[in-house]
mmCIF file of C-alpha atoms and ligand atoms in Angstrom:
data_model
loop_
_atom_site.group_PDB
_atom_site.id
_atom_site.type_symbol
_atom_site.label_atom_id
_atom_site.label_comp_id
_atom_site.label_asym_id
_atom_site.label_seq_id
_atom_site.Cartn_x
_atom_site.Cartn_y
_atom_site.Cartn_z
ATOM 1 C CA MET A 180 0.113 0.103 -0.066
ATOM 2 C CA ASN A 181 3.213 2.319 -0.056
ATOM 3 C CA SER A 182 2.512 2.161 -4.298
ATOM 4 C CA ARG A 183 1.495 5.291 -5.929
ATOM 5 C CA PRO A 184 -1.092 4.536 -8.266
ATOM 6 C CA SER A 185 -2.188 6.810 -10.985
ATOM 7 C CA GLU A 186 -4.378 10.090 -10.296
ATOM 8 C CA PHE A 187 -7.101 7.719 -12.610
ATOM 9 C CA LYS A 188 -6.613 4.929 -10.276
ATOM 10 C CA LEU A 189 -6.875 6.455 -7.139
ATOM 11 C CA ILE A 190 -10.065 8.355 -8.055
ATOM 12 C CA LYS A 191 -11.916 5.058 -9.215
ATOM 13 C CA LYS A 192 -10.999 3.128 -6.141
ATOM 14 C CA TYR A 193 -10.743 5.157 -3.138
ATOM 15 C CA PHE A 194 -13.362 8.026 -4.561
ATOM 16 C CA SER A 195 -15.927 6.739 -6.738
ATOM 17 C CA PRO A 196 -17.351 4.396 -4.032
ATOM 18 C CA LEU A 197 -18.307 7.603 -2.242
ATOM 19 C CA ALA A 198 -19.845 9.616 -5.085
ATOM 20 C CA GLY A 199 -22.768 11.524 -4.494
ATOM 21 C CA GLU A 200 -25.923 11.942 -5.886
ATOM 22 C CA GLY A 201 -26.106 13.821 -9.779
ATOM 23 C CA SER A 202 -22.117 12.719 -9.664
ATOM 24 C CA PHE A 203 -22.499 9.905 -12.437
ATOM 25 C CA GLY A 204 -19.816 7.907 -10.255
ATOM 26 C CA PHE A 205 -17.472 10.332 -11.105
ATOM 27 C CA ASN A 206 -17.192 9.377 -14.955
ATOM 28 C CA ASP A 207 -18.200 13.223 -15.552
ATOM 29 C CA ASP A 208 -16.830 16.500 -15.744
ATOM 30 C CA ALA A 209 -18.977 17.975 -13.511
ATOM 31 C CA ALA A 210 -21.878 17.005 -11.374
ATOM 32 C CA GLU A 211 -25.452 18.626 -11.505
ATOM 33 C CA ILE A 212 -27.735 19.376 -7.900
ATOM 34 C CA ILE A 213 -31.329 20.091 -7.914
ATOM 35 C CA PRO A 214 -32.349 22.364 -5.238
ATOM 36 C CA SER A 215 -35.125 22.137 -3.407
ATOM 37 C CA PRO A 216 -38.168 23.867 -3.721
ATOM 38 C CA ASN A 217 -38.423 26.836 -2.105
ATOM 39 C CA LYS A 218 -34.716 26.913 -0.825
ATOM 40 C CA SER A 219 -31.850 29.054 -1.515
ATOM 41 C CA LEU A 220 -28.272 27.532 -1.483
ATOM 42 C CA VAL A 221 -25.365 28.867 0.856
ATOM 43 C CA ILE A 222 -22.256 28.246 -0.266
ATOM 44 C CA THR A 223 -18.930 28.309 1.736
ATOM 45 C CA GLN A 224 -15.370 26.707 1.493
ATOM 46 C CA ASP A 225 -12.369 26.075 3.611
ATOM 47 C CA SER A 226 -9.046 24.963 2.934
ATOM 48 C CA LEU A 227 -6.707 22.953 5.387
ATOM 49 C CA ALA A 228 -2.860 22.908 4.765
ATOM 50 C CA GLU A 229 -0.147 20.607 6.093
ATOM 51 C CA GLY A 230 1.760 22.335 8.645
ATOM 52 C CA VAL A 231 -0.493 25.420 9.498
ATOM 53 C CA HIS A 232 -4.195 23.129 10.348
ATOM 54 C CA PHE A 233 -2.659 19.966 10.502
ATOM 55 C CA PHE A 234 0.422 17.901 11.002
ATOM 56 C CA SER A 235 2.004 16.080 8.875
ATOM 57 C CA ASP A 236 2.078 12.695 11.171
ATOM 58 C CA ASP A 237 -1.703 13.369 11.838
ATOM 59 C CA ALA A 238 -4.204 10.437 11.024
ATOM 60 C CA PRO A 239 -5.216 10.825 7.148
ATOM 61 C CA ALA A 240 -8.884 10.140 8.237
ATOM 62 C CA LEU A 241 -8.992 12.753 11.019
ATOM 63 C CA ILE A 242 -7.656 15.688 8.545
ATOM 64 C CA ALA A 243 -10.349 14.594 6.167
ATOM 65 C CA LYS A 244 -12.881 14.956 8.600
ATOM 66 C CA LYS A 245 -11.739 18.234 10.045
ATOM 67 C CA ALA A 246 -11.741 19.161 6.343
ATOM 68 C CA LEU A 247 -15.206 18.406 6.247
ATOM 69 C CA ARG A 248 -16.228 19.744 9.679
ATOM 70 C CA VAL A 249 -14.664 23.034 9.479
ATOM 71 C CA ASN A 250 -17.137 23.604 6.381
ATOM 72 C CA LEU A 251 -20.061 22.146 8.089
ATOM 73 C CA SER A 252 -19.193 24.848 11.434
ATOM 74 C CA ASP A 253 -19.647 27.311 8.491
ATOM 75 C CA LEU A 254 -23.101 26.244 7.081
ATOM 76 C CA ALA A 255 -24.173 25.987 10.613
ATOM 77 C CA ALA A 256 -23.445 29.312 11.785
ATOM 78 C CA LYS A 257 -25.703 30.540 8.166
ATOM 79 C CA GLY A 258 -28.556 28.330 9.970
ATOM 80 C CA ALA A 259 -28.192 26.046 7.198
ATOM 81 C CA LYS A 260 -28.828 22.144 6.356
ATOM 82 C CA ALA A 261 -25.126 20.662 4.206
ATOM 83 C CA LYS A 262 -25.952 18.772 1.309
ATOM 84 C CA TYR A 263 -23.343 18.769 -0.664
ATOM 85 C CA ILE A 264 -19.649 19.064 -0.990
ATOM 86 C CA SER A 265 -16.953 18.829 -3.420
ATOM 87 C CA LEU A 266 -13.096 18.488 -2.798
ATOM 88 C CA SER A 267 -10.069 19.579 -4.046
ATOM 89 C CA LEU A 268 -6.782 17.209 -2.362
ATOM 90 C CA GLY A 269 -3.858 18.375 -3.434
ATOM 91 C CA LEU A 270 -1.125 15.528 -2.718
ATOM 92 C CA GLY A 271 2.025 16.123 -0.534
ATOM 93 C CA LYS A 272 5.569 15.033 -1.750
ATOM 94 C CA GLU A 273 5.378 12.028 0.835
ATOM 95 C CA TRP A 274 1.664 10.972 -0.238
ATOM 96 C CA ASN A 275 1.031 6.960 -1.090
ATOM 97 C CA GLU A 276 -1.725 4.963 -1.457
ATOM 98 C CA ASN A 277 -2.351 3.890 2.474
ATOM 99 C CA TRP A 278 -2.559 7.792 3.031
ATOM 100 C CA VAL A 279 -5.544 8.561 0.561
ATOM 101 C CA ALA A 280 -6.785 4.774 1.514
ATOM 102 C CA GLN A 281 -7.472 6.130 5.097
ATOM 103 C CA PHE A 282 -8.042 9.534 3.963
ATOM 104 C CA ALA A 283 -11.025 8.658 1.546
ATOM 105 C CA LYS A 284 -12.151 5.606 4.371
ATOM 106 C CA GLY A 285 -12.514 8.881 6.768
ATOM 107 C CA LEU A 286 -14.460 10.859 4.747
ATOM 108 C CA GLY A 287 -16.997 8.457 3.808
ATOM 109 C CA GLU A 288 -17.614 7.885 7.717
ATOM 110 C CA ASP A 289 -18.160 11.256 7.769
ATOM 111 C CA LEU A 290 -20.343 11.758 4.528
ATOM 112 C CA LYS A 291 -22.424 9.038 5.728
ATOM 113 C CA HIS A 292 -22.658 10.401 9.528
ATOM 114 C CA PHE A 293 -23.048 14.089 8.540
ATOM 115 C CA ASP A 294 -25.760 12.943 5.119
ATOM 116 C CA VAL A 295 -23.839 14.825 2.887
ATOM 117 C CA GLU A 296 -23.274 13.942 -0.642
ATOM 118 C CA LEU A 297 -19.723 14.232 -2.754
ATOM 119 C CA THR A 298 -20.175 15.592 -5.980
ATOM 120 C CA GLY A 299 -17.136 15.324 -7.173
ATOM 121 C CA GLY A 300 -13.589 16.841 -7.059
ATOM 122 C CA ASP A 301 -9.948 17.206 -8.249
ATOM 123 C CA THR A 302 -6.631 15.784 -7.245
ATOM 124 C CA PHE A 303 -3.297 16.998 -8.187
ATOM 125 C CA MET A 304 -0.042 16.727 -6.744
ATOM 126 C CA THR A 305 1.320 20.244 -4.671
ATOM 127 C CA GLY A 306 5.449 19.084 -4.882
ATOM 128 C CA GLY A 307 5.054 20.209 -1.211
ATOM 129 C CA GLY A 308 2.974 19.788 2.123
ATOM 130 C CA PHE A 309 -0.998 18.379 1.827
ATOM 131 C CA ILE A 310 -3.609 20.853 0.776
ATOM 132 C CA LEU A 311 -7.216 20.153 1.201
ATOM 133 C CA SER A 312 -9.580 22.478 0.263
ATOM 134 C CA ILE A 313 -13.374 21.857 0.051
ATOM 135 C CA THR A 314 -16.463 23.915 -1.148
ATOM 136 C CA ALA A 315 -20.032 22.868 0.788
ATOM 137 C CA ILE A 316 -23.422 23.585 -0.225
ATOM 138 C CA GLY A 317 -26.222 23.491 1.981
ATOM 139 C CA GLU A 318 -29.833 24.546 1.652
ATOM 140 C CA ILE A 319 -31.987 26.934 3.762
ATOM 141 C CA ASN A 320 -35.420 28.515 3.185
ATOM 142 C CA LYS A 321 -35.520 30.827 0.571
ATOM 143 C CA GLY A 322 -34.902 34.575 2.826
ATOM 144 C CA SER A 323 -33.832 32.800 6.119
ATOM 145 C CA TYR A 324 -30.102 33.660 5.531
ATOM 146 C CA VAL A 325 -28.435 34.604 8.729
ATOM 147 C CA SER A 326 -25.450 36.999 8.145
ATOM 148 C CA ARG A 327 -22.906 38.431 10.452
ATOM 149 C CA LEU A 328 -24.066 41.854 9.428
ATOM 150 C CA GLY A 329 -27.634 42.027 11.499
ATOM 151 C CA ALA A 330 -26.579 42.247 14.910
ATOM 152 C CA LYS A 331 -28.544 45.591 16.882
ATOM 153 C CA LYS A 332 -28.001 47.676 20.095
ATOM 154 C CA GLY A 333 -29.546 45.695 22.991
ATOM 155 C CA ASP A 334 -29.237 42.373 21.376
ATOM 156 C CA LEU A 335 -28.081 39.385 23.393
ATOM 157 C CA VAL A 336 -24.711 37.207 22.783
ATOM 158 C CA TYR A 337 -24.617 33.336 22.738
ATOM 159 C CA ALA A 338 -22.171 30.900 22.297
ATOM 160 C CA THR A 339 -22.691 27.344 22.056
ATOM 161 C CA GLY A 340 -20.402 24.580 23.460
ATOM 162 C CA THR A 341 -16.978 25.625 25.291
ATOM 163 C CA ILE A 342 -14.736 28.070 23.770
ATOM 164 C CA GLY A 343 -10.697 27.989 23.945
ATOM 165 C CA ASP A 344 -10.351 24.005 23.920
ATOM 166 C CA ALA A 345 -8.716 23.363 21.214
ATOM 167 C CA ALA A 346 -6.275 26.081 21.061
ATOM 168 C CA LEU A 347 -5.270 24.367 24.325
ATOM 169 C CA GLY A 348 -5.133 21.373 22.648
ATOM 170 C CA LEU A 349 -2.462 22.573 19.912
ATOM 171 C CA PHE A 350 -0.240 23.577 23.259
ATOM 172 C CA THR A 351 -0.680 20.602 25.008
ATOM 173 C CA ARG A 352 0.177 18.811 21.546
ATOM 174 C CA GLN A 353 3.361 21.073 21.197
ATOM 175 C CA GLU A 354 4.153 20.595 25.197
ATOM 176 C CA LEU A 355 3.779 24.197 26.322
ATOM 177 C CA ILE A 356 1.403 23.799 28.485
ATOM 178 C CA ALA A 357 2.731 21.572 31.666
ATOM 179 C CA ASN A 358 1.151 19.471 34.272
ATOM 180 C CA ILE A 359 -1.940 18.207 32.743
ATOM 181 C CA LYS A 360 -3.926 15.460 33.449
ATOM 182 C CA SER A 361 -3.752 12.715 30.607
ATOM 183 C CA ASP A 362 -7.693 12.556 30.266
ATOM 184 C CA ASP A 363 -7.378 16.400 30.363
ATOM 185 C CA GLN A 364 -5.214 15.884 27.652
ATOM 186 C CA ASP A 365 -6.981 13.774 25.800
ATOM 187 C CA PHE A 366 -10.054 15.856 25.743
ATOM 188 C CA LEU A 367 -8.420 18.841 24.632
ATOM 189 C CA THR A 368 -6.316 17.252 22.047
ATOM 190 C CA LYS A 369 -9.491 15.661 20.454
ATOM 191 C CA ARG A 370 -11.386 19.061 20.171
ATOM 192 C CA TYR A 371 -8.213 20.355 18.271
ATOM 193 C CA LEU A 372 -8.090 17.051 15.698
ATOM 194 C CA LEU A 373 -11.763 16.216 15.308
ATOM 195 C CA PRO A 374 -14.256 19.584 15.546
ATOM 196 C CA GLU A 375 -18.045 18.810 16.213
ATOM 197 C CA PRO A 376 -20.040 21.460 13.966
ATOM 198 C CA ARG A 377 -22.994 22.771 15.998
ATOM 199 C CA ILE A 378 -25.569 21.683 13.258
ATOM 200 C CA GLU A 379 -28.437 21.411 15.893
ATOM 201 C CA ALA A 380 -27.834 24.507 16.447
ATOM 202 C CA ALA A 381 -28.304 25.788 12.747
ATOM 203 C CA ARG A 382 -32.688 25.559 13.241
ATOM 204 C CA ILE A 383 -32.427 27.576 16.339
ATOM 205 C CA ILE A 384 -30.249 29.914 14.620
ATOM 206 C CA ASN A 385 -32.311 29.877 11.343
ATOM 207 C CA LYS A 386 -35.491 30.743 13.916
ATOM 208 C CA TYR A 387 -33.885 33.535 15.948
ATOM 209 C CA ALA A 388 -30.776 35.111 15.429
ATOM 210 C CA SER A 389 -30.240 38.470 14.270
ATOM 211 C CA SER A 390 -26.827 37.301 13.223
ATOM 212 C CA SER A 391 -24.139 34.669 13.386
ATOM 213 C CA MET A 392 -20.727 33.245 12.978
ATOM 214 C CA ASP A 393 -18.933 30.067 13.627
ATOM 215 C CA LEU A 394 -15.545 30.663 15.541
ATOM 216 C CA SER A 395 -12.177 29.747 13.579
ATOM 217 C CA ASP A 396 -10.011 32.230 14.534
ATOM 218 C CA GLY A 397 -10.564 33.347 18.179
ATOM 219 C CA PHE A 398 -13.493 34.368 20.199
ATOM 220 C CA VAL A 399 -12.638 37.665 20.811
ATOM 221 C CA GLY A 400 -11.340 38.398 17.509
ATOM 222 C CA ASP A 401 -14.368 36.757 15.552
ATOM 223 C CA LEU A 402 -16.718 38.598 18.016
ATOM 224 C CA GLU A 403 -15.124 41.628 16.589
ATOM 225 C CA LYS A 404 -15.262 40.970 12.995
ATOM 226 C CA LEU A 405 -18.944 39.924 13.414
ATOM 227 C CA CYS A 406 -19.641 43.388 15.632
ATOM 228 C CA LYS A 407 -17.483 45.226 12.970
ATOM 229 C CA ALA A 408 -19.764 43.933 9.934
ATOM 230 C CA SER A 409 -22.719 45.060 11.743
ATOM 231 C CA GLY A 410 -21.948 48.436 12.989
ATOM 232 C CA VAL A 411 -22.063 47.723 16.824
ATOM 233 C CA GLY A 412 -20.012 46.591 19.727
ATOM 234 C CA ALA A 413 -20.279 44.126 22.604
ATOM 235 C CA LEU A 414 -20.037 43.732 26.542
ATOM 236 C CA ILE A 415 -19.189 40.687 27.439
ATOM 237 C CA ASN A 416 -18.994 39.390 31.080
ATOM 238 C CA LEU A 417 -15.856 36.757 31.323
ATOM 239 C CA GLU A 418 -17.357 35.135 34.274
ATOM 240 C CA GLU A 419 -20.274 33.751 31.335
ATOM 241 C CA ILE A 420 -17.956 32.588 28.943
ATOM 242 C CA PRO A 421 -18.207 28.809 28.823
ATOM 243 C CA PHE A 422 -15.646 26.570 29.226
ATOM 244 C CA SER A 423 -15.039 23.112 29.794
ATOM 245 C CA ASN A 424 -13.474 21.516 33.265
ATOM 246 C CA ALA A 425 -10.336 20.584 31.247
ATOM 247 C CA ALA A 426 -9.883 24.112 29.758
ATOM 248 C CA GLY A 427 -10.600 25.287 33.905
ATOM 249 C CA SER A 428 -7.737 22.961 35.328
ATOM 250 C CA VAL A 429 -5.488 24.387 32.736
ATOM 251 C CA PHE A 430 -6.248 28.006 33.953
ATOM 252 C CA GLN A 431 -5.794 26.791 37.686
ATOM 253 C CA HIS A 432 -2.506 25.931 36.990
ATOM 254 C CA ASP A 433 -1.558 28.922 35.168
ATOM 255 C CA SER A 434 -4.174 31.879 34.634
ATOM 256 C CA LYS A 435 -2.056 33.302 31.555
ATOM 257 C CA TRP A 436 -3.557 30.353 29.944
ATOM 258 C CA LEU A 437 -7.209 32.362 29.896
ATOM 259 C CA LYS A 438 -6.421 34.684 27.300
ATOM 260 C CA SER A 439 -4.783 31.977 24.674
ATOM 261 C CA ALA A 440 -8.269 30.137 25.137
ATOM 262 C CA LEU A 441 -10.255 33.671 24.396
ATOM 263 C CA THR A 442 -8.103 34.634 21.261
ATOM 264 C CA GLY A 443 -6.960 30.892 20.019
ATOM 265 C CA GLY A 444 -8.572 29.492 16.974
ATOM 266 C CA ASP A 445 -10.078 26.351 16.051
ATOM 267 C CA ASP A 446 -13.334 26.324 18.408
ATOM 268 C CA TYR A 447 -15.608 25.963 15.493
ATOM 269 C CA GLU A 448 -18.334 26.786 17.891
ATOM 270 C CA ILE A 449 -21.161 29.214 17.025
ATOM 271 C CA LEU A 450 -21.581 32.694 17.707
ATOM 272 C CA PHE A 451 -24.972 34.292 17.461
ATOM 273 C CA THR A 452 -27.046 37.664 18.396
ATOM 274 C CA THR A 453 -31.204 37.656 18.951
ATOM 275 C CA ALA A 454 -33.226 40.034 19.984
ATOM 276 C CA PRO A 455 -33.877 40.460 23.720
ATOM 277 C CA HIS A 456 -37.853 39.481 23.496
ATOM 278 C CA ASN A 457 -36.391 35.802 22.383
ATOM 279 C CA GLN A 458 -34.517 35.235 25.264
ATOM 280 C CA GLN A 459 -37.510 32.519 26.850
ATOM 281 C CA GLN A 460 -37.561 30.939 23.604
ATOM 282 C CA VAL A 461 -34.280 30.803 22.423
ATOM 283 C CA GLU A 462 -33.202 29.149 26.136
ATOM 284 C CA THR A 463 -36.088 26.410 26.192
ATOM 285 C CA GLU A 464 -34.983 25.067 22.766
ATOM 286 C CA LEU A 465 -31.462 25.357 23.612
ATOM 287 C CA LEU A 466 -32.315 23.002 26.273
ATOM 288 C CA ASN A 467 -32.837 20.568 23.500
ATOM 289 C CA ILE A 468 -29.563 20.517 21.971
ATOM 290 C CA GLN A 469 -26.610 18.700 23.235
ATOM 291 C CA CYS A 470 -23.518 21.285 23.287
ATOM 292 C CA GLY A 471 -26.161 24.157 24.560
ATOM 293 C CA ALA A 472 -25.055 27.702 24.252
ATOM 294 C CA SER A 473 -24.368 30.463 27.190
ATOM 295 C CA LEU A 474 -25.630 34.096 27.184
ATOM 296 C CA VAL A 475 -22.107 35.888 27.172
ATOM 297 C CA GLY A 476 -23.275 39.559 27.098
ATOM 298 C CA SER A 477 -25.103 41.801 25.164
ATOM 299 C CA ILE A 478 -24.467 44.475 21.969
ATOM 300 C CA ILE A 479 -23.968 47.993 22.334
ATOM 301 C CA GLU A 480 -24.129 50.533 20.521
ATOM 302 C CA SER A 481 -20.290 52.018 20.768
ATOM 303 C CA LYS A 482 -17.981 50.049 18.504
ATOM 304 C CA ASN A 483 -15.441 48.305 21.238
ATOM 305 C CA VAL A 484 -15.754 44.715 22.112
ATOM 306 C CA SER A 485 -15.006 44.631 25.916
ATOM 307 C CA VAL A 486 -14.504 41.659 27.797
ATOM 308 C CA MET A 487 -14.970 42.307 31.219
ATOM 309 C CA ASP A 488 -13.430 40.581 34.439
ATOM 310 C CA GLY A 489 -14.796 39.299 37.800
ATOM 311 C CA ASP A 490 -13.434 42.730 39.150
ATOM 312 C CA GLY A 491 -15.569 44.605 36.889
ATOM 313 C CA LYS A 492 -12.349 45.727 34.668
ATOM 314 C CA ALA A 493 -11.791 45.298 31.017
ATOM 315 C CA MET A 494 -9.388 42.670 29.491
ATOM 316 C CA THR A 495 -6.565 43.856 27.117
ATOM 317 C CA PHE A 496 -5.313 41.433 24.804
ATOM 318 C CA ASP A 497 -1.817 41.762 22.583
ATOM 319 C CA LYS A 498 -4.082 39.780 19.621
ATOM 320 C CA THR A 499 -7.569 39.244 19.549
ATOM 321 C CA SER A 500 -7.293 36.885 16.823
ATOM 322 C CA TYR A 501 -5.196 34.087 14.694
ATOM 323 C CA ASP A 502 -4.357 35.855 11.443
ATOM 324 C CA HIS A 503 -3.019 33.695 8.466
ATOM 325 C CA ALA A 504 -1.585 36.645 6.833
ATOM 326 C CA GLY A 505 0.501 37.123 10.286
ATOM 327 C CA ALA A 506 -1.123 40.365 11.146
ATOM 328 C CA LYS A 507 -1.401 41.449 14.499
ATOM 329 C CA SER A 508 -4.915 42.708 15.370
HETATM 330 P P1 LIG B 2071 -10.972 16.206 -15.825
HETATM 331 O O1 LIG B 2071 -9.387 16.437 -15.692
HETATM 332 O O2 LIG B 2071 -11.454 15.761 -16.369
HETATM 333 O O3 LIG B 2071 -11.528 17.125 -15.246
HETATM 334 P P2 LIG B 2071 -10.438 14.799 -13.189
HETATM 335 O O4 LIG B 2071 -10.048 13.547 -13.720
HETATM 336 O O5 LIG B 2071 -9.847 15.720 -12.334
HETATM 337 O O6 LIG B 2071 -11.637 15.057 -14.382
HETATM 338 O O7 LIG B 2071 -11.516 14.138 -12.022
HETATM 339 C C1 LIG B 2071 -12.473 12.801 -12.965
HETATM 340 C C2 LIG B 2071 -13.692 12.871 -11.769
HETATM 341 O O8 LIG B 2071 -13.770 12.824 -10.569
HETATM 342 C C3 LIG B 2071 -14.832 14.102 -11.312
HETATM 343 O O9 LIG B 2071 -15.992 13.457 -11.875
HETATM 344 C C4 LIG B 2071 -13.971 14.624 -10.471
HETATM 345 O O10 LIG B 2071 -14.930 15.314 -9.794
HETATM 346 C C5 LIG B 2071 -13.923 13.605 -9.910
HETATM 347 N N1 LIG B 2071 -12.437 13.410 -8.690
HETATM 348 C C6 LIG B 2071 -11.049 14.022 -8.686
HETATM 349 N N2 LIG B 2071 -10.792 14.374 -7.950
HETATM 350 C C7 LIG B 2071 -11.670 13.857 -6.768
HETATM 351 C C8 LIG B 2071 -11.688 13.792 -5.309
HETATM 352 N N3 LIG B 2071 -10.358 14.362 -4.993
HETATM 353 N N4 LIG B 2071 -12.569 13.771 -4.531
HETATM 354 C C9 LIG B 2071 -13.616 13.415 -5.188
HETATM 355 N N5 LIG B 2071 -14.166 13.402 -6.730
HETATM 356 C C10 LIG B 2071 -13.044 13.898 -7.282
HETATM 357 MG MG1 LIG B 2072 -13.414 17.392 -16.683
#
């Protein structure tokens, strides 16, 4: 399995068995998709690069699942139901057949798990590291798209799940965090390797959110982006931000990791706002979803985002999010 079959054979053997609706078994140049009546399509794309989003020795099945899941997270944040994906797979210098076999197996498992059709893609050699890019298409009822632009003064701000686990998982993996229990280490590492897209929140977002985005670059920086798009600011209470027990024990050992958790990437939680009159209904419906969501603050008119600590002081951050171009924000 360390051989290198031709591109044609690779596609036939590993990807054709995953061919979805309208793709003619990957025997054609393109695929035809038929949108459901009265729905609009929501389209998004996210890419992962070796050395940036994953390590060269990460399990190929997990890389495939993460590439899919980060896209499903974007669609969930728009209140959309994921339907189709297209995959661009750039094989790195070190590729072999076993890598592709494991990758396709992981992808197939998640396509089934999330009920998404693979419409096709492209396979090429990068000459360097592995690069994967997925374009995902979802559906919403016409007119119900939830953007980042709609937050209004007085709206309540909610965050799903727990914040900062994946960033701490990455630091744990890089052995920057010392004195961590092995259970906590496993939990945080898993949150980094295998995000859980909050698709169950999509329906609530679709129904009640005035604005929404998925958290991929860091809680504070992403909230700043949403506020900027909406022309507003936000006042957040640190004590209301949801953290996992594992993150809590990391902070107990060394409180410096709290700021890293608030500004580190890869959360794949959803941040959304809603008008105050929806509070009761939103919170009742949130009880029915496993990841839950916490009320972390509110939208204000002044265009600043402040996170107030337990003493009522605004926290300061050197950098509020991860930036791929390397800029400080
Ligand atoms: P062409 O070069 O004629 O555009 P390709 O040889 O790239 O076509 O692809 C042949 C078929 O295989 C197409 O249906 C394409 O969508 C599909 N395909 C290629 N690579 C992948 C991939 N990594 N994942 C899914 N489908 C793929
Ligand atoms: Mg073609």
